[in-house]
Coordinates of C-alpha atoms in Angstrom, one line a residue:
X1 CA -6.5 -16.9 -18.1
X2 CA -8.1 -18.4 -15.1
X3 CA -11.1 -16.1 -15.1
X4 CA -14.0 -16.1 -17.5
X5 CA -15.2 -12.7 -18.6
X6 CA -17.7 -12.0 -15.8
X7 CA -18.5 -9.1 -13.5
X8 CA -16.8 -9.8 -10.3
X9 CA -17.2 -7.4 -7.4
X10 CA -13.9 -5.8 -6.3
X11 CA -13.4 -5.0 -2.6
X12 CA -10.4 -3.3 -1.1
X13 CA -9.8 -3.5 2.6
X14 CA -6.9 -1.1 3.3
X15 CA -5.3 -1.6 6.7
X16 CA -3.8 1.8 6.9
X17 CA -0.3 2.0 8.4
X18 CA 0.0 -1.7 9.3
X19 CA 3.6 -3.1 9.4
X20 CA 4.5 -6.5 7.9
X21 CA 6.5 -7.6 10.9
X22 CA 3.5 -6.9 13.1
X23 CA 1.0 -9.0 11.2
X24 CA 3.4 -11.9 11.7
X25 CA 2.5 -11.8 15.4
X26 CA -1.3 -11.9 14.8
X27 CA -3.1 -15.3 14.5
X28 CA -5.9 -14.1 12.2
X29 CA -3.5 -12.6 9.6
X30 CA -1.7 -16.0 9.6
X31 CA -5.1 -17.8 9.2
X32 CA -6.0 -15.5 6.3
X33 CA -3.1 -16.8 4.3
X34 CA -4.9 -20.2 4.0
X35 CA -7.6 -18.4 1.9
X36 CA -5.3 -16.2 -0.1
X37 CA -2.4 -15.6 -2.5
X38 CA -0.2 -13.8 -0.1
X39 CA 2.4 -11.2 -1.2
X40 CA 4.7 -10.2 1.7
X41 CA 6.8 -7.9 -0.5
X42 CA 4.3 -5.3 -1.8
X43 CA 6.5 -2.2 -2.2
X44 CA 4.6 1.0 -1.9
X45 CA 5.5 4.0 -4.1
X46 CA 5.5 6.3 -1.1
X47 CA 5.2 5.6 2.7
X48 CA 2.2 7.8 3.3
X49 CA -1.5 7.3 2.3
X50 CA -2.1 10.1 -0.2
X51 CA 0.8 9.3 -2.6
X52 CA 0.5 5.6 -2.1
X53 CA -3.2 5.4 -3.0
X54 CA -2.8 7.8 -5.9
X55 CA -0.3 5.5 -7.4
X56 CA -2.5 2.5 -6.7
X57 CA -5.5 4.2 -8.3
X58 CA -3.5 5.2 -11.4
X59 CA -1.0 2.4 -11.9
X60 CA 1.8 5.0 -12.1
X61 CA 4.3 6.7 -9.8
X62 CA 3.5 10.1 -8.3
X63 CA 5.9 12.1 -10.4
X64 CA 3.8 11.0 -13.4
X65 CA 0.3 11.3 -11.9
X66 CA 1.0 14.6 -10.1
X67 CA 1.0 13.5 -6.4
X68 CA 4.7 13.5 -5.5
X69 CA 4.5 15.6 -2.3
X70 CA 2.6 15.8 1.0
X71 CA 1.1 19.1 0.0
X72 CA -0.3 17.8 -3.4
X73 CA -3.7 16.5 -2.3
X74 CA -5.3 18.3 -5.2
X75 CA -2.6 17.9 -7.8
X76 CA -3.6 14.5 -9.3
X77 CA -3.7 14.8 -13.1
X78 CA -7.4 14.1 -13.6
X79 CA -7.3 15.1 -17.2
X80 CA -4.6 12.6 -18.3
X81 CA -4.7 9.7 -15.8
X82 CA -7.5 7.1 -16.0
X83 CA -8.2 5.6 -12.6
X84 CA -9.3 2.2 -11.3
X85 CA -12.8 3.6 -10.4
X86 CA -13.1 5.1 -13.9
X87 CA -12.2 1.8 -15.6
X88 CA -14.8 -0.1 -13.6
X89 CA -17.5 2.6 -13.7
X90 CA -17.1 2.6 -17.5
X91 CA -17.7 -1.2 -17.4
X92 CA -21.0 -0.9 -15.5
X93 CA -19.7 -1.0 -11.9
X94 CA -21.1 1.0 -8.9
X95 CA -18.0 2.6 -7.3
X96 CA -17.9 3.7 -3.7
X97 CA -15.3 4.4 -0.9
X98 CA -15.0 5.2 2.7
X99 CA -11.9 7.1 4.0
X100 CA -11.0 9.4 6.9
X101 CA -10.5 12.3 4.4
X102 CA -11.9 12.9 1.0
X103 CA -8.6 14.2 -0.5
X104 CA -6.7 11.0 0.3
X105 CA -7.7 9.4 -3.0
X106 CA -8.3 10.6 -6.6
X107 CA -12.0 11.2 -7.0
X108 CA -12.6 10.6 -10.8
X109 CA -14.9 7.6 -11.3
X110 CA -16.3 7.4 -7.8
X111 CA -20.1 7.4 -7.5
X112 CA -20.0 7.9 -3.8
X113 CA -17.3 9.1 -1.4
X114 CA -17.9 8.7 2.3
X115 CA -15.9 10.2 5.2
X116 CA -15.6 8.6 8.6
X117 CA -14.4 9.8 12.0
X118 CA -11.4 7.7 12.7
X119 CA -11.5 8.5 16.4
X120 CA -15.1 7.9 17.3
X121 CA -16.8 5.5 14.8
X122 CA -17.0 1.7 15.0
X123 CA -15.7 0.9 11.6
X124 CA -16.8 -2.7 11.7
X125 CA -20.4 -1.6 12.2
X126 CA -20.1 1.2 9.7
X127 CA -18.4 -0.9 6.9
X128 CA -20.8 -3.8 7.5
X129 CA -23.7 -1.4 6.9
X130 CA -22.0 -0.1 3.7
X131 CA -21.5 -3.7 2.4
X132 CA -25.2 -4.4 3.1
X133 CA -26.2 -1.3 1.2
X134 CA -24.0 -1.9 -1.8
X135 CA -24.7 -5.7 -2.0
X136 CA -27.5 -5.3 -4.5
X137 CA -25.7 -2.8 -6.7
X138 CA -23.7 -5.5 -8.4
X139 CA -21.2 -5.4 -9.8
X140 CA -19.5 -2.9 -7.5
X141 CA -16.0 -1.6 -6.6
X142 CA -15.7 -0.7 -2.9
X143 CA -12.7 0.8 -1.0
X144 CA -12.8 0.5 2.8
X145 CA -10.1 2.1 4.9
X146 CA -9.4 0.9 8.4
X147 CA -7.9 4.0 10.0
X148 CA -7.7 3.1 13.7
X149 CA -3.9 2.5 13.7
X150 CA -3.5 6.0 12.2
X151 CA -5.8 7.3 14.9
X152 CA -3.7 5.6 17.6
X153 CA -0.5 7.0 16.2
X154 CA -1.9 10.5 16.1
X155 CA -3.1 10.3 19.7
X156 CA -0.2 8.4 21.2
X157 CA 2.8 9.4 19.2
X158 CA 2.3 12.5 17.0
X159 CA 0.8 14.6 19.7
X160 CA 3.2 13.4 22.4
X161 CA 6.7 13.4 20.9
X162 CA 9.0 15.4 18.7
X163 CA 10.8 14.0 15.7
X164 CA 13.9 13.4 17.7
X165 CA 12.5 12.7 21.2
X166 CA 14.7 10.1 23.0
X167 CA 11.7 9.1 25.2
X168 CA 10.2 7.6 22.1
X169 CA 13.2 6.5 20.1
X170 CA 14.9 5.0 23.1
X171 CA 11.9 2.7 23.7
X172 CA 11.5 0.8 20.4
X173 CA 10.8 -2.6 22.0
X174 CA 7.9 -1.4 24.0
X175 CA 6.7 0.8 21.2
X176 CA 6.5 -2.3 19.0
X177 CA 4.6 -4.3 21.5
X178 CA 2.0 -1.5 21.8
X179 CA 1.8 -1.3 18.0
X180 CA 1.2 -5.0 17.8
X181 CA -1.8 -4.5 20.2
X182 CA -3.2 -1.9 17.7
X183 CA -2.7 -4.3 14.8
X184 CA -4.4 -7.1 16.8
X185 CA -7.4 -4.8 17.3
X186 CA -7.4 -4.2 13.6
X187 CA -7.4 -7.9 12.9
X188 CA -10.7 -8.3 14.8
X189 CA -12.2 -5.6 12.4
X190 CA -10.7 -7.5 9.4
X191 CA -12.1 -10.8 10.5
X192 CA -15.5 -9.3 11.1
X193 CA -15.5 -7.7 7.6
X194 CA -14.5 -11.0 5.9
X195 CA -17.2 -12.8 7.8
X196 CA -19.7 -10.1 6.8
X197 CA -18.7 -10.5 3.1
X198 CA -19.3 -14.3 3.5
X199 CA -22.7 -13.7 5.3
X200 CA -23.9 -11.5 2.5
X201 CA -22.9 -14.2 -0.1
X202 CA -20.4 -11.9 -1.8
X203 CA -17.3 -14.0 -1.0
X204 CA -17.5 -16.3 -4.0
X205 CA -18.2 -13.6 -6.6
X206 CA -15.7 -11.0 -5.5
X207 CA -12.1 -10.2 -5.8
X208 CA -10.9 -9.1 -2.3
X209 CA -7.7 -7.2 -1.8
X210 CA -6.4 -6.8 1.8
X211 CA -3.4 -4.6 2.0
X212 CA -1.4 -2.0 3.8
X213 CA -0.7 1.3 2.0
X214 CA 2.4 1.9 4.1
X215 CA 4.0 0.8 7.3
X216 CA 4.8 2.9 10.5
X217 CA 7.8 3.7 12.6
X218 CA 7.9 2.4 16.2
X219 CA 11.0 4.5 16.8
X220 CA 13.1 2.5 14.4
X221 CA 15.2 5.6 13.2
X222 CA 15.6 8.9 14.9
X223 CA 13.8 11.6 13.0
X224 CA 10.9 9.4 11.9
X225 CA 8.3 9.1 14.7
X226 CA 5.5 8.0 12.3
X227 CA 6.1 7.5 8.6
X228 CA 6.9 9.3 5.4
X229 CA 10.3 10.6 6.4
X230 CA 12.5 7.7 5.2
X231 CA 12.4 4.8 2.8
X232 CA 13.4 1.9 5.0
X233 CA 11.5 -1.3 4.7
X234 CA 9.5 -0.9 7.9
X235 CA 7.4 1.7 6.0
X236 CA 7.7 0.8 2.3
X237 CA 7.6 -3.0 2.5
X238 CA 3.8 -3.6 2.7
X239 CA 1.7 -6.7 2.2
X240 CA -1.2 -7.9 0.0
X241 CA -3.7 -10.8 0.4
X242 CA -5.5 -11.5 -2.8
X243 CA -8.6 -13.6 -2.4
X244 CA -10.9 -14.9 -5.2
X245 CA -12.7 -18.2 -5.9
X246 CA -10.5 -18.9 -8.9
X247 CA -7.2 -18.1 -7.2
X248 CA -5.0 -20.7 -5.5
X249 CA -5.2 -20.9 -1.7
X250 CA -2.4 -20.8 0.8
X251 CA 0.1 -19.6 -1.8
X252 CA 2.9 -17.2 -0.8
X253 CA 4.7 -15.2 -3.5
X254 CA 8.1 -14.1 -2.2
X255 CA 9.2 -11.9 -5.1
X256 CA 8.6 -8.1 -5.2
X257 CA 5.4 -6.6 -6.5
X258 CA 4.6 -2.9 -6.5
X259 CA 1.5 -1.1 -5.6
X260 CA 1.5 0.4 -9.2
X261 CA 1.0 -3.2 -10.4
X262 CA -2.4 -3.6 -8.7
X263 CA -4.5 -1.7 -11.3
X264 CA -3.0 -3.5 -14.3
X265 CA -3.6 -6.8 -12.5
X266 CA -7.3 -6.1 -12.0
X267 CA -7.6 -5.1 -15.6
X268 CA -5.9 -8.4 -16.5
X269 CA -8.3 -10.4 -14.4
X270 CA -11.4 -8.6 -15.6
X271 CA -10.2 -8.7 -19.3
X272 CA -10.2 -4.9 -19.6
X273 CA -7.8 -3.0 -21.9
X274 CA -5.7 0.0 -20.9
X275 CA -7.2 3.2 -22.2
X276 CA -5.5 4.9 -25.1
X277 CA -5.0 8.7 -25.2
X278 CA -4.2 8.8 -21.4
X279 CA -0.9 8.6 -19.6
X280 CA 0.5 5.0 -19.9
X281 CA 0.6 3.0 -16.7
X282 CA 4.0 2.1 -15.4
X283 CA 2.8 -1.0 -13.5
X284 CA 2.2 -4.4 -15.0
X285 CA 0.0 -7.3 -14.0
X286 CA 1.4 -9.7 -11.4
X287 CA -1.2 -12.4 -12.3
X288 CA 1.5 -14.4 -14.0
X289 CA 3.3 -14.6 -10.6
X290 CA 0.8 -17.2 -9.6
X291 CA 2.6 -19.5 -12.0
X292 CA 6.1 -18.2 -12.4
X293 CA 7.8 -15.5 -10.3
X294 CA 10.0 -12.8 -11.9
X295 CA 12.4 -10.1 -10.7
X296 CA 10.9 -6.6 -10.6
X297 CA 12.5 -3.4 -9.5
X298 CA 10.4 -1.3 -7.2
X299 CA 10.9 2.5 -7.1
X300 CA 9.8 4.6 -4.1
X301 CA 10.2 8.2 -3.0
X302 CA 9.1 10.5 -0.3
X303 CA 9.7 14.0 1.2
X304 CA 9.0 14.2 5.0
X305 CA 6.9 16.8 6.8
X306 CA 9.7 16.7 9.4
X307 CA 12.9 14.9 10.2
X308 CA 16.4 15.8 9.2
X309 CA 15.7 16.9 5.6
X310 CA 12.0 17.8 5.4
X311 CA 10.6 18.4 1.9
X312 CA 6.8 18.4 2.0
X313 CA 6.3 20.3 -1.3
X314 CA 8.1 17.7 -3.5
X315 CA 9.8 14.4 -2.7
X316 CA 13.6 14.6 -2.1
X317 CA 14.3 10.9 -1.2
X318 CA 14.4 8.1 -3.8
X319 CA 15.0 4.4 -3.6
X320 CA 15.1 1.4 -5.9
X321 CA 14.7 -2.1 -4.4
X322 CA 15.1 -5.6 -5.8
X323 CA 14.5 -8.8 -3.9
X324 CA 18.1 -8.6 -2.5
X325 CA 19.3 -5.0 -2.7
X326 CA 18.2 -1.4 -2.0
X327 CA 19.7 1.9 -2.9
X328 CA 18.5 5.1 -1.2
X329 CA 19.4 8.6 -2.4
X330 CA 18.7 11.8 -0.6
X331 CA 18.7 14.7 -3.1
X332 CA 19.0 17.3 -0.3
X333 CA 22.3 16.2 1.2
X334 CA 23.5 14.1 -1.8
X335 CA 23.8 11.0 0.5
X336 CA 23.5 7.4 -0.8
X337 CA 22.8 4.3 1.2
X338 CA 23.1 0.7 -0.1
X339 CA 21.8 -2.4 1.8
X340 CA 21.9 -6.1 1.2
X341 CA 18.4 -7.0 2.4
X342 CA 19.0 -10.7 2.4
X343 CA 21.9 -10.4 4.9
X344 CA 20.8 -7.2 6.6
X345 CA 17.0 -7.0 6.6
X346 CA 17.0 -4.2 9.3
X347 CA 19.2 -2.0 7.0
X348 CA 21.8 -1.4 9.6
X349 CA 25.0 -1.7 7.5
X350 CA 25.4 0.9 4.8
X351 CA 27.5 -0.8 2.0
X352 CA 27.9 2.3 -0.2
X353 CA 31.3 2.2 -1.9
X354 CA 31.8 -1.6 -1.1
X355 CA 29.8 -3.0 -4.0
X356 CA 30.5 -0.7 -7.0
X357 CA 28.9 -3.0 -9.6
X358 CA 25.6 -3.3 -7.7
X359 CA 25.6 0.4 -6.8
X360 CA 26.1 1.4 -10.4
X361 CA 23.4 -0.9 -11.7
X362 CA 20.9 0.4 -9.1
X363 CA 21.9 4.0 -9.7
X364 CA 21.1 3.5 -13.4
X365 CA 17.7 2.1 -12.4
X366 CA 17.1 5.1 -10.1
X367 CA 18.0 7.6 -12.8
X368 CA 15.2 6.2 -15.0
X369 CA 12.9 8.1 -12.6
X370 CA 14.5 11.5 -12.9

């Protein structure tokens, strides 16, 4: 209990589509670690924004909150899921957001939803103005989406290549260098927003979460030119910087956390209790990780818009991931994949059938979600 019961502002800066291996190349992201508790193994529920953020907002997986498919923008179970904005609004917070589309996040509990033009607006200017406007509405919860990487992917990848285009998939090294340039541009936005938060004297009385909602392909696997098709780590292994006056600085937590754990963690910090008579959250606070790490099993799923086994109506790929192992199962073709992530972080060597005990244990974990 490192926090006294007080009304801390809560600010989310969501760096949409940013890969973990790309931020390792960017100086500002490395500098930010000095101010943060850094989690390099934030595992997203789904490698695309809609389902990822619905799980973050609700503390539960998509098959429970209703958003378990690309075409389920309006399927969030508003009647039975109590969201992060609802928790804070009920506690006297002003709650606002700015995203590229209104339907990317559950709306219950939000006082104001803004929509920006990802292609034409200067998000540093726009979000600095939003921070200035909301500054005096303390306490507040604010979600800011940096969508420029998404815009670059749409313009330079989605509209240029097919799902199996060798011009793209045969050029992974150069694709990655281009992607790092986009991430570097995003880091200038991020640095500007953090400086603005400090200039507005919000830094010391706010909880700040800087995270990616999913990663992006740079041609890693044929069939996935963007994200959402597969469940390999380049799209599901995200990151989180957690910044607060009472938190340790320059601390890296190497164990897995899940994006469904973020809501329970905020409730833990702010001393708020989970609501009864609503669906129970599946996540749990990772605040204890600051003192003692533990092993968690992360579940993910997706159903691609394209690729070899498209399933946009409802997810058909599932995975369970520990610190060391990952099992992936494709319901459509009944295919399993098993990877030792310590020895094979690029997931090149499928070990299915070679580690029966591990496979059986992970399969049991996966079946808990069916």
